[in-house]
Tab-separated table of C-alpha atoms and ligand atoms in Angstrom:
chain	number	residue	atom	x	y	z
A	17	UNK	CA	17.224	-3.724	3.239
A	18	UNK	CA	14.257	-1.396	3.469
A	19	UNK	CA	12.269	-0.470	0.425
A	20	UNK	CA	9.279	1.921	0.691
A	21	UNK	CA	6.534	1.454	-1.938
A	22	UNK	CA	4.938	4.955	-2.498
A	23	UNK	CA	2.051	6.147	-4.640
A	24	UNK	CA	-1.559	7.088	-4.765
A	25	UNK	CA	-4.437	4.810	-3.747
A	26	UNK	CA	-4.979	2.218	-6.433
A	27	UNK	CA	-1.784	2.430	-8.080
A	28	UNK	CA	-0.800	-1.089	-7.268
A	29	UNK	CA	1.323	-0.991	-4.190
A	30	UNK	CA	-0.450	-3.896	-2.568
A	31	UNK	CA	-0.234	-5.933	-5.790
A	32	UNK	CA	3.368	-5.198	-6.451
A	33	UNK	CA	4.263	-5.397	-2.848
A	34	UNK	CA	2.795	-8.879	-2.517
A	35	UNK	CA	4.732	-10.081	-5.798
A	36	UNK	CA	8.070	-8.507	-4.450
A	37	UNK	CA	7.880	-10.097	-1.029
A	38	UNK	CA	6.873	-13.317	-2.768
A	39	UNK	CA	9.993	-13.326	-4.824
A	40	UNK	CA	12.515	-12.199	-2.313
A	41	UNK	CA	11.233	-13.741	0.921
A	42	UNK	CA	11.000	-10.390	2.540
A	43	UNK	CA	8.409	-9.152	5.037
A	44	UNK	CA	5.776	-6.520	4.197
A	45	UNK	CA	4.182	-4.003	6.384
A	46	UNK	CA	0.667	-2.773	5.087
A	47	UNK	CA	-0.464	-0.179	7.599
A	48	UNK	CA	-4.069	-0.178	5.910
A	49	UNK	CA	-4.166	-3.979	6.133
A	50	UNK	CA	-3.107	-3.908	9.949
A	51	UNK	CA	-5.752	-1.273	10.639
A	52	UNK	CA	-8.441	-3.299	8.657
A	53	UNK	CA	-7.692	-6.331	10.730
A	54	UNK	CA	-7.838	-4.346	13.946
A	55	UNK	CA	-11.386	-3.239	12.825
A	56	UNK	CA	-12.305	-6.785	12.033
A	57	UNK	CA	-11.276	-7.992	15.449
A	58	UNK	CA	-12.981	-4.886	17.058
A	59	UNK	CA	-9.779	-3.704	19.078
A	60	UNK	CA	-9.561	-0.231	20.675
A	61	UNK	CA	-7.193	0.665	17.693
A	62	UNK	CA	-9.682	-0.527	15.194
A	63	UNK	CA	-12.397	1.479	16.740
A	64	UNK	CA	-9.986	4.509	16.792
A	65	UNK	CA	-9.185	4.175	13.166
A	66	UNK	CA	-12.680	3.350	11.870
A	67	UNK	CA	-14.165	6.808	11.149
A	68	UNK	CA	-10.791	8.166	9.615
A	69	UNK	CA	-10.568	5.317	7.153
A	70	UNK	CA	-14.289	5.206	6.082
A	71	UNK	CA	-13.915	8.939	5.297
A	72	UNK	CA	-10.694	8.559	3.381
A	73	UNK	CA	-8.738	10.528	5.949
A	74	UNK	CA	-5.557	9.512	7.427
A	75	UNK	CA	-5.343	7.841	10.979
A	76	UNK	CA	-3.429	9.949	13.503
A	77	UNK	CA	0.342	9.783	13.189
A	78	UNK	CA	1.017	8.889	16.692
A	79	UNK	CA	-1.278	5.780	16.390
A	80	UNK	CA	0.532	4.600	13.083
A	81	UNK	CA	4.026	5.178	14.298
A	82	UNK	CA	3.372	3.137	17.535
A	83	UNK	CA	2.095	0.291	15.271
A	84	UNK	CA	5.131	0.436	12.908
A	85	UNK	CA	7.641	0.351	15.725
A	86	UNK	CA	6.010	-2.579	17.343
A	87	UNK	CA	5.921	-4.459	13.832
A	88	UNK	CA	9.419	-3.628	13.025
A	89	UNK	CA	10.754	-4.877	16.300
A	90	UNK	CA	9.491	-8.254	15.546
A	91	UNK	CA	11.338	-8.612	12.131
A	92	UNK	CA	14.722	-10.217	12.264
A	93	UNK	CA	17.513	-7.927	11.101
A	94	UNK	CA	18.641	-9.979	8.207
A	95	UNK	CA	15.126	-10.081	6.703
A	96	UNK	CA	14.339	-7.372	4.077
A	97	UNK	CA	11.134	-5.146	4.627
A	98	UNK	CA	8.942	-3.461	2.176
A	99	UNK	CA	6.741	-0.647	3.469
A	100	UNK	CA	3.382	-0.529	1.846
A	101	UNK	CA	1.239	2.692	2.725
A	102	UNK	CA	3.835	3.936	5.153
A	103	UNK	CA	5.142	6.574	5.573
A	104	UNK	CA	2.262	8.852	4.476
A	105	UNK	CA	3.128	12.162	6.255
A	106	UNK	CA	6.203	14.128	7.087
A	107	UNK	CA	5.926	13.330	10.713
A	108	UNK	CA	5.750	9.544	9.948
A	109	UNK	CA	8.858	9.929	7.565
A	110	UNK	CA	10.742	11.746	10.194
A	111	UNK	CA	9.666	8.990	12.882
A	112	UNK	CA	10.839	6.202	10.472
A	113	UNK	CA	14.257	7.993	10.020
A	114	UNK	CA	14.752	8.005	13.666
A	115	UNK	CA	13.735	4.543	14.316
A	116	UNK	CA	15.466	2.541	11.730
A	117	UNK	CA	18.917	3.190	13.140
A	118	UNK	CA	17.629	1.711	16.333
A	119	UNK	CA	17.270	-1.514	14.595
A	120	UNK	CA	20.360	-1.357	12.616
A	121	UNK	CA	18.595	-0.337	9.287
A	122	UNK	CA	18.130	2.578	7.031
A	123	UNK	CA	15.866	3.343	3.871
A	124	UNK	CA	17.669	1.844	0.804
A	125	UNK	CA	15.187	2.962	-1.901
A	126	UNK	CA	11.894	4.433	-2.500
A	127	UNK	CA	9.758	3.132	-5.281
A	128	UNK	CA	7.288	5.471	-6.632
A	129	UNK	CA	4.424	4.095	-8.762
A	130	UNK	CA	2.415	6.517	-10.927
A	131	UNK	CA	-0.864	6.493	-12.810
A	132	UNK	CA	-3.385	8.866	-13.788
A	133	UNK	CA	-6.430	9.670	-11.400
A	134	UNK	CA	-9.161	8.306	-13.874
A	135	UNK	CA	-7.203	4.886	-13.974
A	136	UNK	CA	-6.940	4.968	-10.301
A	137	UNK	CA	-10.701	5.594	-9.572
A	138	UNK	CA	-11.751	2.870	-12.239
A	139	UNK	CA	-9.282	0.436	-10.532
A	140	UNK	CA	-10.350	1.051	-7.112
A	141	UNK	CA	-14.023	1.164	-7.869
A	142	UNK	CA	-13.632	-2.395	-9.402
A	143	UNK	CA	-11.795	-3.815	-6.517
A	144	UNK	CA	-13.648	-6.607	-4.690
A	145	UNK	CA	-12.678	-9.575	-2.258
A	146	UNK	CA	-14.007	-12.547	-0.512
A	147	UNK	CA	-14.649	-12.317	3.115
A	148	UNK	CA	-14.383	-16.051	3.440
A	149	UNK	CA	-11.261	-17.099	1.615
A	150	UNK	CA	-9.752	-13.563	1.214
A	151	UNK	CA	-9.266	-13.860	-2.547
A	152	UNK	CA	-9.077	-10.487	-4.442
A	153	UNK	CA	-10.911	-9.778	-7.684
A	154	UNK	CA	-11.358	-6.777	-9.939
A	155	UNK	CA	-14.623	-6.668	-11.934
A	156	UNK	CA	-12.626	-4.807	-14.822
A	157	UNK	CA	-9.336	-6.629	-14.911
A	158	UNK	CA	-9.880	-9.975	-12.975
A	159	UNK	CA	-13.566	-10.663	-12.861
A	160	UNK	CA	-15.133	-13.564	-10.948
A	161	UNK	CA	-17.006	-16.160	-13.279
A	162	UNK	CA	-20.515	-15.300	-11.723
A	163	UNK	CA	-21.063	-11.532	-11.134
A	164	UNK	CA	-20.128	-10.415	-7.645
A	165	UNK	CA	-19.677	-13.844	-6.483
A	166	UNK	CA	-16.402	-15.771	-5.265
A	167	UNK	CA	-15.400	-18.553	-7.567
A	168	UNK	CA	-14.268	-20.788	-4.889
A	169	UNK	CA	-16.746	-20.164	-1.893
A	170	UNK	CA	-19.818	-19.042	-3.962
A	171	UNK	CA	-20.521	-16.088	-1.486
A	172	UNK	CA	-21.048	-12.584	-2.395
A	173	UNK	CA	-17.866	-10.338	-2.729
A	174	UNK	CA	-17.232	-7.463	-0.524
A	175	UNK	CA	-16.209	-3.952	-1.496
A	176	UNK	CA	-14.068	-1.766	0.983
A	177	UNK	CA	-16.227	1.084	2.494
A	178	UNK	CA	-13.582	3.627	1.311
A	179	UNK	CA	-13.675	2.266	-2.368
A	180	UNK	CA	-16.625	4.461	-3.434
A	181	UNK	CA	-15.766	6.922	-6.220
A	182	UNK	CA	-16.370	9.902	-3.828
A	183	UNK	CA	-14.253	8.676	-1.164
A	184	UNK	CA	-11.432	7.716	-3.653
A	185	UNK	CA	-11.262	11.289	-4.943
A	186	UNK	CA	-10.988	12.478	-1.398
A	187	UNK	CA	-8.134	9.853	-0.741
A	188	UNK	CA	-6.456	11.269	-3.791
A	189	UNK	CA	-6.544	14.797	-2.364
A	190	UNK	CA	-5.177	13.701	0.616
A	191	UNK	CA	-2.360	11.798	-0.943
A	192	UNK	CA	-1.287	14.852	-2.984
A	193	UNK	CA	-1.545	17.177	0.013
A	194	UNK	CA	0.049	14.858	2.801
A	195	UNK	CA	1.989	12.162	1.136
A	196	UNK	CA	3.278	13.227	-2.415
A	197	UNK	CA	5.676	15.699	-0.678
A	198	UNK	CA	7.663	12.880	0.760
A	199	UNK	CA	8.932	12.139	-2.676
A	200	UNK	CA	11.006	15.497	-2.479
A	201	UNK	CA	11.859	14.580	1.237
A	202	UNK	CA	13.627	11.396	0.167
A	203	UNK	CA	15.052	13.166	-2.945
A	204	UNK	CA	16.663	15.661	-0.943
A	205	UNK	CA	19.602	13.115	-0.285
A	206	UNK	CA	17.867	10.635	1.993
A	207	UNK	CA	17.458	7.677	-0.310
A	208	UNK	CA	17.191	6.842	-4.095
A	209	UNK	CA	13.928	7.577	-5.455
A	210	UNK	CA	12.929	5.054	-8.219
A	211	UNK	CA	10.069	6.139	-10.395
A	212	UNK	CA	7.888	3.507	-12.147
A	213	UNK	CA	4.930	3.859	-14.551
A	214	UNK	CA	2.216	1.907	-12.992
A	215	UNK	CA	-0.175	2.460	-15.821
A	216	UNK	CA	0.585	-0.777	-17.537
A	217	UNK	CA	-0.417	-4.523	-17.129
A	218	UNK	CA	0.497	-5.864	-13.790
A	219	UNK	CA	3.088	-8.123	-15.233
A	220	UNK	CA	4.980	-5.450	-17.147
A	221	UNK	CA	4.946	-3.210	-13.948
A	222	UNK	CA	6.102	-6.237	-11.860
A	223	UNK	CA	8.936	-6.600	-14.527
A	224	UNK	CA	9.865	-2.956	-14.380
A	225	UNK	CA	9.916	-2.754	-10.411
A	226	UNK	CA	12.148	-5.820	-10.415
A	227	UNK	CA	14.494	-4.469	-13.008
A	228	UNK	CA	14.759	-1.004	-11.153
A	229	UNK	CA	15.445	-2.804	-7.908
A	230	UNK	CA	18.173	-4.915	-9.460
A	231	UNK	CA	19.821	-2.107	-11.370
A	232	UNK	CA	19.763	0.661	-8.744
A	233	UNK	CA	19.754	-1.330	-5.589
A	234	UNK	CA	21.345	-4.703	-6.666
A	235	UNK	CA	18.349	-6.631	-4.929
A	236	UNK	CA	18.087	-10.269	-5.704
B	323	AP5	P1	-4.369	1.453	2.272
B	323	AP5	O1	-5.043	0.330	2.413
B	323	AP5	O2	-2.923	1.602	2.364
B	323	AP5	O3	-5.052	1.999	0.883
B	323	AP5	P2	-4.284	2.925	-0.244
B	323	AP5	O4	-2.812	3.492	-0.050
B	323	AP5	O5	-5.290	4.011	-0.438
B	323	AP5	O6	-4.000	1.943	-1.322
B	323	AP5	P3	-5.012	0.890	-1.993
B	323	AP5	O7	-5.097	-0.357	-1.080
B	323	AP5	O8	-6.307	1.438	-2.286
B	323	AP5	O9	-4.356	0.562	-3.339
B	323	AP5	P4	-2.964	-0.063	-3.888
B	323	AP5	O10	-1.987	1.063	-4.224
B	323	AP5	O11	-2.642	-1.030	-2.722
B	323	AP5	O12	-3.506	-0.846	-5.024
B	323	AP5	P5	-3.768	-2.387	-5.207
B	323	AP5	O13	-2.715	-3.083	-5.507
B	323	AP5	O14	-4.829	-2.827	-4.244
B	323	AP5	O15	-5.001	2.567	3.379
B	323	AP5	C1	-6.330	2.688	3.616
B	323	AP5	C2	-6.577	3.584	4.782
B	323	AP5	O16	-6.023	3.192	6.000
B	323	AP5	C3	-6.178	5.075	4.394
B	323	AP5	O17	-7.105	5.869	3.710
B	323	AP5	C4	-6.078	5.577	5.833
B	323	AP5	O18	-7.235	5.998	6.381
B	323	AP5	C5	-5.362	4.517	6.698
B	323	AP5	N1	-3.965	4.350	6.663
B	323	AP5	C6	-3.313	3.384	6.133
B	323	AP5	N2	-2.008	3.613	6.233
B	323	AP5	C7	-1.707	4.742	6.797
B	323	AP5	C8	-0.804	5.529	7.298
B	323	AP5	N3	0.376	5.312	7.165
B	323	AP5	N4	-1.127	6.838	8.186
B	323	AP5	C9	-2.389	7.083	8.271
B	323	AP5	N5	-3.363	6.467	7.871
B	323	AP5	C10	-3.277	5.238	7.221
B	323	AP5	O19	-4.703	-2.138	-6.672
B	323	AP5	C11	-5.938	-1.595	-6.766
B	323	AP5	C12	-6.877	-2.338	-7.723
B	323	AP5	O20	-6.347	-2.145	-8.940
B	323	AP5	C13	-6.833	-3.785	-7.212
B	323	AP5	O21	-8.183	-4.376	-7.676
B	323	AP5	C14	-5.899	-4.505	-8.369
B	323	AP5	O22	-6.114	-5.697	-8.866
B	323	AP5	C15	-5.914	-3.520	-9.444
B	323	AP5	N6	-4.519	-3.408	-10.197
B	323	AP5	C16	-3.270	-3.252	-9.645
B	323	AP5	N7	-2.444	-3.030	-10.539
B	323	AP5	C17	-3.039	-3.142	-11.576
B	323	AP5	C18	-2.573	-2.991	-13.016
B	323	AP5	N8	-1.322	-2.774	-13.395
B	323	AP5	N9	-3.480	-3.021	-13.987
B	323	AP5	C19	-4.896	-3.238	-13.923
B	323	AP5	N10	-5.206	-3.276	-12.578
B	323	AP5	C20	-4.460	-3.293	-11.497
């Protein structure tokens, strides 16, 4: 089975994607995370992606499509897949529609998470993580005990370079222009599109996503 998580930056794709694959034992592709890892390792891909990511722009389609194809080829056919942050443009969606049949798959459903822009900007501005242990925090919703410090490691928390309010606003514009039209693309008969209100506590959103997948796609 293949499920796409679609939605603007900060709506909770990563949060809900993690919970979903944890519950189902599926694999999750997060293009943003693959790119950040490539940057940490200083690979050619990472160097190519850096300026685009820091500015809040999309990395070129050919780079992303090659990355996704390589990842997909390594996942056994019987394991379900959640795409988080991909596809993000019409050429990426077309490439996915062409590639999936080659590995005996198709898109089973698209979960669209939604929340108002001011909520998204606040969430993203509050996001922090520990570079040492990887634990995620949010200064508004899940703060560390000591300001800006990891509870477990005692080191200062990191903030993503593209998480400043100005860059987030730009990422939202890019989402509206390049990615939101994919909702209509899938609604044109390619796959069921399932809308979930992401402007509720994480646990409530998790339950709603789960219910939707059980009812509409008979997942679980
Ligand atoms: P990527 O890493 O994919 O970022 P994004 O799509 O902008 O999404 P985010 O990670 O910011 O948000 P999210 O929806 O996952 O929310 P989260 O769960 O973390 O991409 C980064 C960059 O990489 C792009 O700008 C681009 O340059 C490049 N890139 C990636 N994929 C690409 C592609 N396919 N093509 C081209 N370029 C690509 O939640 C956010 C915060 O809110 C967290 O702190 C969380 O704890 C909190 N939160 C979540 N849910 C709730 C809730 N219900 N209530 C309260 N707080 C909540």
